[in-house]
mmCIF file of C-alpha atoms and ligand atoms in Angstrom:
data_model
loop_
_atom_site.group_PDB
_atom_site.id
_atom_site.type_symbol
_atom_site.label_atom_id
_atom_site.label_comp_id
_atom_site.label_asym_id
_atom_site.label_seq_id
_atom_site.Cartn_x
_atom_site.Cartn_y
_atom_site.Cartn_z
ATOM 1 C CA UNK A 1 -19.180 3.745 -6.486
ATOM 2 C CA UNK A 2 -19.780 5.894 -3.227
ATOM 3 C CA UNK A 3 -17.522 6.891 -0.257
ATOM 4 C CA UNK A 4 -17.355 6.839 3.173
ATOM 5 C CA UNK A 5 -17.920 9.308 6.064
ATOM 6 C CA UNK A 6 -17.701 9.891 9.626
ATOM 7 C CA UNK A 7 -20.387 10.446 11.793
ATOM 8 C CA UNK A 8 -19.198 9.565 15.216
ATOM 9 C CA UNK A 9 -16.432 8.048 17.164
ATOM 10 C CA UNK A 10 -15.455 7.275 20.308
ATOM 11 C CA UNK A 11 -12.036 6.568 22.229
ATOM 12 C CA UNK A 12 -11.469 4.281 25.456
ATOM 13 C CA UNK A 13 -7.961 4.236 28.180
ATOM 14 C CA UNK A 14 -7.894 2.374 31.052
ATOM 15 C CA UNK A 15 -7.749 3.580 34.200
ATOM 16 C CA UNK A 16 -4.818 2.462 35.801
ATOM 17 C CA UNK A 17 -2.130 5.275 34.673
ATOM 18 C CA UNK A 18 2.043 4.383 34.981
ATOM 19 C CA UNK A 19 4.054 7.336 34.815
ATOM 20 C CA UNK A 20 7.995 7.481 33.994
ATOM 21 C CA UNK A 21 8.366 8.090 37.969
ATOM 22 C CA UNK A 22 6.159 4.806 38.652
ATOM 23 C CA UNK A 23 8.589 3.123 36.026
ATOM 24 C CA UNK A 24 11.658 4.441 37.497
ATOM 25 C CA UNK A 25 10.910 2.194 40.580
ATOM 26 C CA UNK A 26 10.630 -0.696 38.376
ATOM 27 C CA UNK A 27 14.138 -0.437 36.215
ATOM 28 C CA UNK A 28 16.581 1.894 35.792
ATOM 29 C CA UNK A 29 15.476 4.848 34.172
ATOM 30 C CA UNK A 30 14.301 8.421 34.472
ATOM 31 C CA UNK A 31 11.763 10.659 34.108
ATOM 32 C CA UNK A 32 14.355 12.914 32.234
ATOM 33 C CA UNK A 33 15.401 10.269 30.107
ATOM 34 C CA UNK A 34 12.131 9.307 28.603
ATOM 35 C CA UNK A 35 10.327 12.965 28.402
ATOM 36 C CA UNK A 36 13.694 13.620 26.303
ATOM 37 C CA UNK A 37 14.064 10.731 24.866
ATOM 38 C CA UNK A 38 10.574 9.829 23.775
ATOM 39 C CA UNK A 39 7.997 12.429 24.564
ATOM 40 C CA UNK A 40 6.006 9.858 26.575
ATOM 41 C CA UNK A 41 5.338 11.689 30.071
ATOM 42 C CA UNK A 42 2.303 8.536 31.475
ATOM 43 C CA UNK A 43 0.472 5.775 29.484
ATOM 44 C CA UNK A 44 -2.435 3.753 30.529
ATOM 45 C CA UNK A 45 -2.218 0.213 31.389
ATOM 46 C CA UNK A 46 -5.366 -2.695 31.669
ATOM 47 C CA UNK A 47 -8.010 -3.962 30.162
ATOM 48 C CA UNK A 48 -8.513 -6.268 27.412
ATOM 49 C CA UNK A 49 -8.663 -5.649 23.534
ATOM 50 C CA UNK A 50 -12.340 -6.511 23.660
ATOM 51 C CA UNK A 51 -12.868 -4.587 26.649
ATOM 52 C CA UNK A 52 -11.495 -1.139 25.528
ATOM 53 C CA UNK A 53 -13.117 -1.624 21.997
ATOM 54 C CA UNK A 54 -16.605 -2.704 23.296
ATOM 55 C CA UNK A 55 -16.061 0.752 25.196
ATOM 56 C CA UNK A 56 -14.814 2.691 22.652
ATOM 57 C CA UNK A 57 -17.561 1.559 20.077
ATOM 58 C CA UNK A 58 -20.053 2.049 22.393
ATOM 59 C CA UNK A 59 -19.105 5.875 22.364
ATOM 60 C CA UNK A 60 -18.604 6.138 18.679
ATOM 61 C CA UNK A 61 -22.265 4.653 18.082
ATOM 62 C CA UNK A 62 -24.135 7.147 20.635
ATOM 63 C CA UNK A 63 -22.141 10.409 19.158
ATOM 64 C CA UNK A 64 -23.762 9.194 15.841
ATOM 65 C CA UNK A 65 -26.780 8.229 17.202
ATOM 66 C CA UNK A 66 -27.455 4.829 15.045
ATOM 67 C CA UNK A 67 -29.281 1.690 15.827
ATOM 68 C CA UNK A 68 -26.365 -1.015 16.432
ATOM 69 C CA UNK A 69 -28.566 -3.265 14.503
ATOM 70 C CA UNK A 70 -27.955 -0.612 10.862
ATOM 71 C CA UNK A 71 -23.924 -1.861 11.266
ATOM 72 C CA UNK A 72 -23.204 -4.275 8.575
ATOM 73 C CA UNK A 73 -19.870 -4.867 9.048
ATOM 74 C CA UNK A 74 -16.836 -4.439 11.734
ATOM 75 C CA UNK A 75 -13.486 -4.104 11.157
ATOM 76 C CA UNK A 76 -11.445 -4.290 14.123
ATOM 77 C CA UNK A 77 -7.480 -3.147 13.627
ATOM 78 C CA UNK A 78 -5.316 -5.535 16.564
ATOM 79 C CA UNK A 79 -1.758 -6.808 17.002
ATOM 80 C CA UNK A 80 -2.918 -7.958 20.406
ATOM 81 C CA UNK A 81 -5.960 -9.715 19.872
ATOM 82 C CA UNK A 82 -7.196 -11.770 23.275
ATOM 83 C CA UNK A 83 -7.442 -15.459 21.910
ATOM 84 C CA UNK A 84 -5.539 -16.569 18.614
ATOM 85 C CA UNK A 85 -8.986 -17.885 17.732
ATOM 86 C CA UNK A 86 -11.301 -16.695 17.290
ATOM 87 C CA UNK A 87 -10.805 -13.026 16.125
ATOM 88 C CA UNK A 88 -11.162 -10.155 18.713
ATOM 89 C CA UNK A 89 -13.796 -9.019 16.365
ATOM 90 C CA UNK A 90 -16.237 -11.420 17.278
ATOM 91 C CA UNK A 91 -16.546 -10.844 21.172
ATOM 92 C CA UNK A 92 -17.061 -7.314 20.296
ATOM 93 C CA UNK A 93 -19.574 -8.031 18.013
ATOM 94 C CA UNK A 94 -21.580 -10.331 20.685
ATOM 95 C CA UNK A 95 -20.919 -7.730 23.451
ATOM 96 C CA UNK A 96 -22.148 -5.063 20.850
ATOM 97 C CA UNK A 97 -25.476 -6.898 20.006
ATOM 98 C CA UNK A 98 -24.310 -6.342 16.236
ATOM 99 C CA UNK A 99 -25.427 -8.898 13.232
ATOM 100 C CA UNK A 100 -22.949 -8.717 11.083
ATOM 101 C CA UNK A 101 -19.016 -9.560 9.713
ATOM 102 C CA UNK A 102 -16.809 -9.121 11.944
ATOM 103 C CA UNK A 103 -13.331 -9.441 11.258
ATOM 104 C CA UNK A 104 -9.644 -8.558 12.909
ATOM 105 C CA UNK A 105 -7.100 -6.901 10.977
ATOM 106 C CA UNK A 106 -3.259 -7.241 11.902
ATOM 107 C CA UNK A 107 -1.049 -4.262 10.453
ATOM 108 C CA UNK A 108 0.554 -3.585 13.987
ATOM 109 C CA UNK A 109 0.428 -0.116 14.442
ATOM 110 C CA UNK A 110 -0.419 0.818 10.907
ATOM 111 C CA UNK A 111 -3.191 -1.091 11.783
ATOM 112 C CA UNK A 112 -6.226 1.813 11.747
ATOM 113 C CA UNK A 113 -5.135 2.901 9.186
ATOM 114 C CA UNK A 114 -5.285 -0.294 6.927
ATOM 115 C CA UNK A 115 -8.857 -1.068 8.480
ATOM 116 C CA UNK A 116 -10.363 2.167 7.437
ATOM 117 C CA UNK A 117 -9.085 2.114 3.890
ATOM 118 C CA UNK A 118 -10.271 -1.430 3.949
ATOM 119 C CA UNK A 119 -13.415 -0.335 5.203
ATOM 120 C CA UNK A 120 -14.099 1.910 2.575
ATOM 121 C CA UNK A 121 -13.373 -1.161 0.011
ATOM 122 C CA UNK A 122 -16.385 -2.821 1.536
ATOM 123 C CA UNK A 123 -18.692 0.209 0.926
ATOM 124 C CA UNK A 124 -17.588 0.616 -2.407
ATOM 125 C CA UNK A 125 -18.857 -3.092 -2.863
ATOM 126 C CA UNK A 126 -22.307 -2.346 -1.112
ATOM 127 C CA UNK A 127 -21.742 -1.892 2.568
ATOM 128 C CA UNK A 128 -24.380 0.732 4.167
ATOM 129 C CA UNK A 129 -22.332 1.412 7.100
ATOM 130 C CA UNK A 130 -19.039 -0.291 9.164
ATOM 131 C CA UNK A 131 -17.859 0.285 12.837
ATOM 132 C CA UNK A 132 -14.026 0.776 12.499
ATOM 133 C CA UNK A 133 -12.190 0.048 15.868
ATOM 134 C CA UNK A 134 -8.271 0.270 16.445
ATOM 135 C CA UNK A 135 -7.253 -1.161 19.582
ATOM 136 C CA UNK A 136 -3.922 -2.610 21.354
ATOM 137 C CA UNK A 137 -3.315 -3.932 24.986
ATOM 138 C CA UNK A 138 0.552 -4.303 24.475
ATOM 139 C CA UNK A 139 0.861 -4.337 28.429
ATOM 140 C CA UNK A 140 0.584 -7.692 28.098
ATOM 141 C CA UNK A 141 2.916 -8.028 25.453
ATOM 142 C CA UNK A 142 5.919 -5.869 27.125
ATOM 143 C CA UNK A 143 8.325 -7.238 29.597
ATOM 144 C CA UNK A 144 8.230 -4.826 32.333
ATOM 145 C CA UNK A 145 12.050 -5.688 32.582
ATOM 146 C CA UNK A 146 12.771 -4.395 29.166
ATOM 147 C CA UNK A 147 14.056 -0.334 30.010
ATOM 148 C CA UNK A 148 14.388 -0.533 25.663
ATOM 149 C CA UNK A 149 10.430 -1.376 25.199
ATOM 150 C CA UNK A 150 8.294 -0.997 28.345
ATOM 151 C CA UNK A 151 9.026 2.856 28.355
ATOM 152 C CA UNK A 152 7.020 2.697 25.183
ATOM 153 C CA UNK A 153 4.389 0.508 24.840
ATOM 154 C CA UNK A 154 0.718 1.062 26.571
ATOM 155 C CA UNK A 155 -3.109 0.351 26.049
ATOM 156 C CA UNK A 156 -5.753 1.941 24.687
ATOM 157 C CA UNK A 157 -8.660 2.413 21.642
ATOM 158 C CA UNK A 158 -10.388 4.228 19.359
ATOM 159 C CA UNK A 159 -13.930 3.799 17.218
ATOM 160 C CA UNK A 160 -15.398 5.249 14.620
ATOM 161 C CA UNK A 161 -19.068 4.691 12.643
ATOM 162 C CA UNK A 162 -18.517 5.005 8.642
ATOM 163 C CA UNK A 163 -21.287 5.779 6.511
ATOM 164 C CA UNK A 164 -21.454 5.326 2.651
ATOM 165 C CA UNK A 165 -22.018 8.080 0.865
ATOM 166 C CA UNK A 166 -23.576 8.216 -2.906
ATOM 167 C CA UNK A 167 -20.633 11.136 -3.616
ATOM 168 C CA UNK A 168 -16.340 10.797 -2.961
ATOM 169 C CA UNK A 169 -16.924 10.711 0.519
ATOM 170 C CA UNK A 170 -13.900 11.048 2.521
ATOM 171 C CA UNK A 171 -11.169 9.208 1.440
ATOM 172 C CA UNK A 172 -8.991 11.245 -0.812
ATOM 173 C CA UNK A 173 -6.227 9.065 -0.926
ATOM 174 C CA UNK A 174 -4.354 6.322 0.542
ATOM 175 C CA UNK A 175 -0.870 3.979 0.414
ATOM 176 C CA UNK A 176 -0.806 0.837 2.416
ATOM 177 C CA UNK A 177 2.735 -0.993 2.175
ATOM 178 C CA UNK A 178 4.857 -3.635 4.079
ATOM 179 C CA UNK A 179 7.998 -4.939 3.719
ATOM 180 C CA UNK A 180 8.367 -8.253 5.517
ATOM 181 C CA UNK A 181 12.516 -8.531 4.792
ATOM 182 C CA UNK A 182 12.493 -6.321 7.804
ATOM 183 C CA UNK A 183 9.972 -8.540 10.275
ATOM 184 C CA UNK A 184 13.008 -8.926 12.461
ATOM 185 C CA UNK A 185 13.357 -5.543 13.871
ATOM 186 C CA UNK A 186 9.828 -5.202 15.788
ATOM 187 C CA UNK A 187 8.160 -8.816 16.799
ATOM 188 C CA UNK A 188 6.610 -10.940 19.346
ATOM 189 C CA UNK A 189 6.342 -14.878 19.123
ATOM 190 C CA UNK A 190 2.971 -16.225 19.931
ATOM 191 C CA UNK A 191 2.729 -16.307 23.524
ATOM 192 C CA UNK A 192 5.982 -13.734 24.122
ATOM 193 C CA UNK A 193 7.328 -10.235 24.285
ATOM 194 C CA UNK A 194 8.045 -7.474 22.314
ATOM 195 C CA UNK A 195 11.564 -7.747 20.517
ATOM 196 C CA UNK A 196 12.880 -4.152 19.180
ATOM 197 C CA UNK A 197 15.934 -2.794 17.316
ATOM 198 C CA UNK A 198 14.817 0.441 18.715
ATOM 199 C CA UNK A 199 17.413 2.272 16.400
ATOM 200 C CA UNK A 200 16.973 1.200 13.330
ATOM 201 C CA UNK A 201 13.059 1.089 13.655
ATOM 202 C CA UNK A 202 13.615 4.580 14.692
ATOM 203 C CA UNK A 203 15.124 5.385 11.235
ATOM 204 C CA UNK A 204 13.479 3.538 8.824
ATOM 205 C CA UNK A 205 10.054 4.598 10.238
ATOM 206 C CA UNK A 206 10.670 8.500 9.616
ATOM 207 C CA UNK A 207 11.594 7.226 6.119
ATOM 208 C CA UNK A 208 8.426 5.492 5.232
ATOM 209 C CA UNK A 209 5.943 7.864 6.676
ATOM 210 C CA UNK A 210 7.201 10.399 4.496
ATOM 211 C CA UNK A 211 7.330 7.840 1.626
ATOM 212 C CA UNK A 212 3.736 6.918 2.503
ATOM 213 C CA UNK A 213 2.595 10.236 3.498
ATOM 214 C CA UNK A 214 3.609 11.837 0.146
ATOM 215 C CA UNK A 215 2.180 8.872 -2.029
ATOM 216 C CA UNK A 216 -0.740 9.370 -0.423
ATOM 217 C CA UNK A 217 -0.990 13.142 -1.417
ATOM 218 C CA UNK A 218 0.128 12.905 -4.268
ATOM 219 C CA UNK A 219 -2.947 10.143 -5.050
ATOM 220 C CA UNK A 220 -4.919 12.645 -3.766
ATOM 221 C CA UNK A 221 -3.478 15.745 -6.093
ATOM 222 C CA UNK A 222 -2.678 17.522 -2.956
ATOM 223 C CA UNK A 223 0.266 19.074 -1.675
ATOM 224 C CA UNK A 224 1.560 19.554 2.054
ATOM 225 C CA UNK A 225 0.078 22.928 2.547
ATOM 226 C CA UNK A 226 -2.952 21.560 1.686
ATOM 227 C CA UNK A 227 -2.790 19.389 5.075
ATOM 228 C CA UNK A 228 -4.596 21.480 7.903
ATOM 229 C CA UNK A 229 -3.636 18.665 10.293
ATOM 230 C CA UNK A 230 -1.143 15.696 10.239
ATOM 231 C CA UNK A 231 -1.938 12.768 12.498
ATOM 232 C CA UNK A 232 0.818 10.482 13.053
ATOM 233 C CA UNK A 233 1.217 7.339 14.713
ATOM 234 C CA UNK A 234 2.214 8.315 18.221
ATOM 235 C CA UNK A 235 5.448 6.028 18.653
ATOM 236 C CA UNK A 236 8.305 8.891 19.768
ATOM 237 C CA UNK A 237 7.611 12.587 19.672
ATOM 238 C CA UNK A 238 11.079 12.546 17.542
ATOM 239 C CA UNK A 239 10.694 10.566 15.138
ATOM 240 C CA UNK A 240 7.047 12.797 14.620
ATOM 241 C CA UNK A 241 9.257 15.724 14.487
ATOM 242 C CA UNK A 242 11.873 14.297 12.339
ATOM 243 C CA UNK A 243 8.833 13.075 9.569
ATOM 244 C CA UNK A 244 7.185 15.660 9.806
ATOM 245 C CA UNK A 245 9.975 18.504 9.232
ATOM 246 C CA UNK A 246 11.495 16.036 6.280
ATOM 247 C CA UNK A 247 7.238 15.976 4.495
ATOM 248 C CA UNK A 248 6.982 20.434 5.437
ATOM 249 C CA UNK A 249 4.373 20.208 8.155
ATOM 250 C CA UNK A 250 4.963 21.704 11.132
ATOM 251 C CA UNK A 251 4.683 20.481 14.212
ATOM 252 C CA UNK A 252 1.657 23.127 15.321
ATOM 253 C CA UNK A 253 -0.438 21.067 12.521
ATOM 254 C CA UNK A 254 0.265 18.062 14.220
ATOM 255 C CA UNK A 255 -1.851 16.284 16.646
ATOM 256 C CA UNK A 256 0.227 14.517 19.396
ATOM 257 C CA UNK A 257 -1.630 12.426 22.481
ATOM 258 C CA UNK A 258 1.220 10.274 23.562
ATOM 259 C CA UNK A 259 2.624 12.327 26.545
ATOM 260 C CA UNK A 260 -0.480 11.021 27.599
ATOM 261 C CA UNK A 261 -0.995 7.568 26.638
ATOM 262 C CA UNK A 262 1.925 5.859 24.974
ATOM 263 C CA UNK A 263 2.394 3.824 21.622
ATOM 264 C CA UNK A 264 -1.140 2.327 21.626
ATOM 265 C CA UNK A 265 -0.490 0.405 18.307
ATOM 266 C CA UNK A 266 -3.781 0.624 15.999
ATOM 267 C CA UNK A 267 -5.368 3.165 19.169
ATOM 268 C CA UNK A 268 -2.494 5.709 18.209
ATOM 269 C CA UNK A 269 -3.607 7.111 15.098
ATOM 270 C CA UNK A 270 -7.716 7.493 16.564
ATOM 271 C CA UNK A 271 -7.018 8.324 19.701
ATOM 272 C CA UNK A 272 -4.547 11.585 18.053
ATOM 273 C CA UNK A 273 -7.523 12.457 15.796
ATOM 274 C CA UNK A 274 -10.556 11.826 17.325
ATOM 275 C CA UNK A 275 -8.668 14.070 20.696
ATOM 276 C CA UNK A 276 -7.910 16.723 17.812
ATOM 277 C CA UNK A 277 -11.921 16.837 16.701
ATOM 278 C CA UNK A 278 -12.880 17.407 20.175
ATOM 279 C CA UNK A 279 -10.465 19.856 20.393
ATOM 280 C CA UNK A 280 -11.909 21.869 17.936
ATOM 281 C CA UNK A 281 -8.827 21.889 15.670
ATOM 282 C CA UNK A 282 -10.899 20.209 12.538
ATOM 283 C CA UNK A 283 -13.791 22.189 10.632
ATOM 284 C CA UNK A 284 -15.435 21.231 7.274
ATOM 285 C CA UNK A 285 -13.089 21.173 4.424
ATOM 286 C CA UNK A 286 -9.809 20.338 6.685
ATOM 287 C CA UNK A 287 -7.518 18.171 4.684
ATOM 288 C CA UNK A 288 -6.197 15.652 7.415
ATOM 289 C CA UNK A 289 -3.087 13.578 6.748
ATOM 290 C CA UNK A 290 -2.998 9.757 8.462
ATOM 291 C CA UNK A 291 0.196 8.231 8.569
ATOM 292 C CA UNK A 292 1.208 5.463 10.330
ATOM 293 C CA UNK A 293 4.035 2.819 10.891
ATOM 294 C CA UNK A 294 4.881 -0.261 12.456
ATOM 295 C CA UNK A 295 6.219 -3.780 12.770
ATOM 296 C CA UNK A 296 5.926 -5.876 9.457
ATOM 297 C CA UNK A 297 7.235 -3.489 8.781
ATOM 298 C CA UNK A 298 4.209 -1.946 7.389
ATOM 299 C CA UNK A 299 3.127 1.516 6.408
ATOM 300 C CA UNK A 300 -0.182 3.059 5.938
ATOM 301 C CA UNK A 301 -1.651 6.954 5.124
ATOM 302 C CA UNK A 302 -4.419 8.093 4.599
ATOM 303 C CA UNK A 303 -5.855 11.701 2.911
ATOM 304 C CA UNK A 304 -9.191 12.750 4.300
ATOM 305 C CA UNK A 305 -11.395 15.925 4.195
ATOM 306 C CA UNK A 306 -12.284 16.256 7.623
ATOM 307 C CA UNK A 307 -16.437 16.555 7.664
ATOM 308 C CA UNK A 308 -18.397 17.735 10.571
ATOM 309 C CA UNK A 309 -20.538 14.711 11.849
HETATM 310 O O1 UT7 B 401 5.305 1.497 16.830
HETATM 311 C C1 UT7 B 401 6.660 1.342 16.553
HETATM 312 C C2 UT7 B 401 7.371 1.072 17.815
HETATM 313 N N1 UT7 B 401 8.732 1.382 17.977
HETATM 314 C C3 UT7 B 401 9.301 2.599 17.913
HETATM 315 O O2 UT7 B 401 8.782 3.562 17.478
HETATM 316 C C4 UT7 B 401 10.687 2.659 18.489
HETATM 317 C C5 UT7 B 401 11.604 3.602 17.771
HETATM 318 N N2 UT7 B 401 12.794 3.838 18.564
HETATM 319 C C6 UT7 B 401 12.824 4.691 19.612
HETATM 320 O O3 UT7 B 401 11.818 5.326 19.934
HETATM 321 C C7 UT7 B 401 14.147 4.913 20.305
HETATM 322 O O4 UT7 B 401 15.162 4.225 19.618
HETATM 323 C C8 UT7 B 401 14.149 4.453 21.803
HETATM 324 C C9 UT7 B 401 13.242 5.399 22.625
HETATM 325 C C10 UT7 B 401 13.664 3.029 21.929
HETATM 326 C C11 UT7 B 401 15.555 4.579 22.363
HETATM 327 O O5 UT7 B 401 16.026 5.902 22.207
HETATM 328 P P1 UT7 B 401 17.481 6.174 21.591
HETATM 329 O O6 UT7 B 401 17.628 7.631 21.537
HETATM 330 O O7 UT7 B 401 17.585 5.410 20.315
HETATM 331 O O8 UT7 B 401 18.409 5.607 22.730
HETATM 332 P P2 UT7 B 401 19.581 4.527 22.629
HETATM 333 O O9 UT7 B 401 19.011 3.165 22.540
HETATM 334 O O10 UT7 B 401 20.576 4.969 21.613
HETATM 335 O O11 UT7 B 401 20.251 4.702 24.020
HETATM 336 C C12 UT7 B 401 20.982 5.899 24.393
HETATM 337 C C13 UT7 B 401 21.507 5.739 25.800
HETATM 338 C C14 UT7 B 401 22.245 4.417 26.022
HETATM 339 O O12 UT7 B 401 23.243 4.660 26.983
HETATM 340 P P3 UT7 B 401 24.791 4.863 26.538
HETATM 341 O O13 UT7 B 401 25.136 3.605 25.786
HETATM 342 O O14 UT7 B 401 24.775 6.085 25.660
HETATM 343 O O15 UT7 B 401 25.500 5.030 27.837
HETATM 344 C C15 UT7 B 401 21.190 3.522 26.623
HETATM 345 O O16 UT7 B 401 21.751 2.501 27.422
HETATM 346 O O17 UT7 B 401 20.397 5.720 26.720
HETATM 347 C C16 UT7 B 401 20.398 4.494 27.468
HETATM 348 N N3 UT7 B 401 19.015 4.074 27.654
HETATM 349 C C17 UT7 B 401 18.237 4.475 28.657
HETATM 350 N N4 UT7 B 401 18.486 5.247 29.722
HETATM 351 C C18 UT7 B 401 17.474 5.458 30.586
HETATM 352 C C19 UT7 B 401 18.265 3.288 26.821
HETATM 353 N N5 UT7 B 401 17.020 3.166 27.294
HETATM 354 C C20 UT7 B 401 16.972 3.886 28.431
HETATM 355 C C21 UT7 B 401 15.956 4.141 29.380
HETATM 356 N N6 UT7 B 401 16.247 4.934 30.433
HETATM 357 N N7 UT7 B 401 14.714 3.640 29.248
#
């Protein structure tokens, strides 16, 4: 049984950006309050899940250069899909010219994370080579009258082209988990908003990202100073700082995008690495550190040895 790797990806925002001064119009809060508070200093708002991942995957197959027709398989990671039926997946697919499965995975914003472990189940079984997207619009989710969830939330994706390999490949290690008792602190109803116990979301998700983040390691027989970079999902710069101080890492080997764009749900996690990449902060050998959370409530990490494309 082979692995996966990376050779390209691609990220998509819209263009319309909010800052916390546009929001402070809106409802009653500051710019003060949220850069404290959160970490988030603008986000990008519009476009449709279909939209941003048709872009996205557009950029992720001309980095590696592939005929769309070679994909045999796309997994795209949404909590905010654009129709209840059919999947996401599928207009992308058309838009994409691609012959192949296509399917939508729901973690919420563990959601990348799930889809590229899942992705690598599929190569183990024979797939040649999958186009992983993670993408949320929850813009259209949020009710811009919320001051407890709209300073949050924003839109956005990221892509990436996954080769098997005949060796390991990437994937060192990975935990997916989910505890549904807790469904009641971070949902929507079909059709509605966002509803968020921001506290207690806050505190259980530093909890399991350093559950999942040291399962995953330890699958891997690594240890934290193994981890060159951690890339967490971006919900609130704190609760990045409290995880990441409880698993050793410090915060200068961890990527962070969401002064800039918000919780983007499954985007988070790609948009934090692929930004890192083409920062130059990965080279060959890099042990990187996924770990995500979200409503569910799930958890997901991955450990991957960051490859060149
Ligand atoms: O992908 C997963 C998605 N969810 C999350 O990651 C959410 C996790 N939770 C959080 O990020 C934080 O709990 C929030 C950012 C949502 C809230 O921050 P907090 O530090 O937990 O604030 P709080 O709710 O305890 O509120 C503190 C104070 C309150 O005022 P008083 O009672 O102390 O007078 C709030 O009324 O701040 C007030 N407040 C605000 N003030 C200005 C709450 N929201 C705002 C706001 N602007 N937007």
């Amino acid at each position: 049984m082979g692995g996966g790797r990376i050779i390209g990806w691609g990220t998509a925002l819209p263009e319309k950006v909010l800052t916390n001064d546009d929001l402070s119009v809106m409802m009653d809060t500051n710019d003060e309050w949220i850069t404290e508070r959160t970490g988030i200093k603008r986000r990008h708002i519009g476009g449709s899940t279909a939209s941003l991942s048709v872009e996205s995957a557009r950029r992720a197959i001309s980095m590696a250069g592939v005929d769309p027709a070679s994909i045999d398989g796309l997994v795209l990671s949404t909590t905010t899909p654009d129709r209840t039926v059919p999947a996401t997946s599928a207009a992308v697919q058309h838009a994409l010219g691609l012959r192949c499965g296509a399917f939508d995975v729901n973690a919420a914003c563990s959601g990348f994370v799930y889809a590229y472990v899942v992705a690598h189940g599929l190569l183990a079984i024979g797939a040649k080579r999958l186009l992983v997207i993670g993408t949320d619009t929850l813009s259209r989710v949020t009710d811009w009258g919320d001051r407890g969830t709209a300073i949050l939330f924003a839109d956005g994706s990221g892509a990436c082209i996954v080769d098997g390999v005949p060796d390991a490949g990437q994937l060192l290690g990975w935990d997916l988990d989910a505890d549904g008792s807790l469904e009641h602190l971070l949902y929507a109803e079909v059709g509605g908003y966002i509803h968020m116990d921001g506290k207690e979301v806050f505190r259980r998700a530093v909890r399991i990202m350093v559950d999942s983040g040291r399962k995953s390691l330890a699958k891997a027989g690594l240890g934290v100073d193994d981890v060159t970079l951690c890339v967490p999902h971006q919900a609130n710069v704190r609760i990045i700082d409290a995880a990441c101080r409880q698993l050793g890492i410090p915060m200068d080997r961890t990527a962070t995008v969401l002064h800039e764009t918000g919780n983007t749900s499954s985007a988070s996690i790609p948009l934090a690495w692929f930004d890192a990449a083409e920062r130059g902060r990965l080279n060959n050998g890099d042990i990187v550190l996924l770990v995500g959370f979200g409503a569910g409530m799930t958890a997901a990490s991955a450990v991957v040895e960051w490859r060149q494309p």
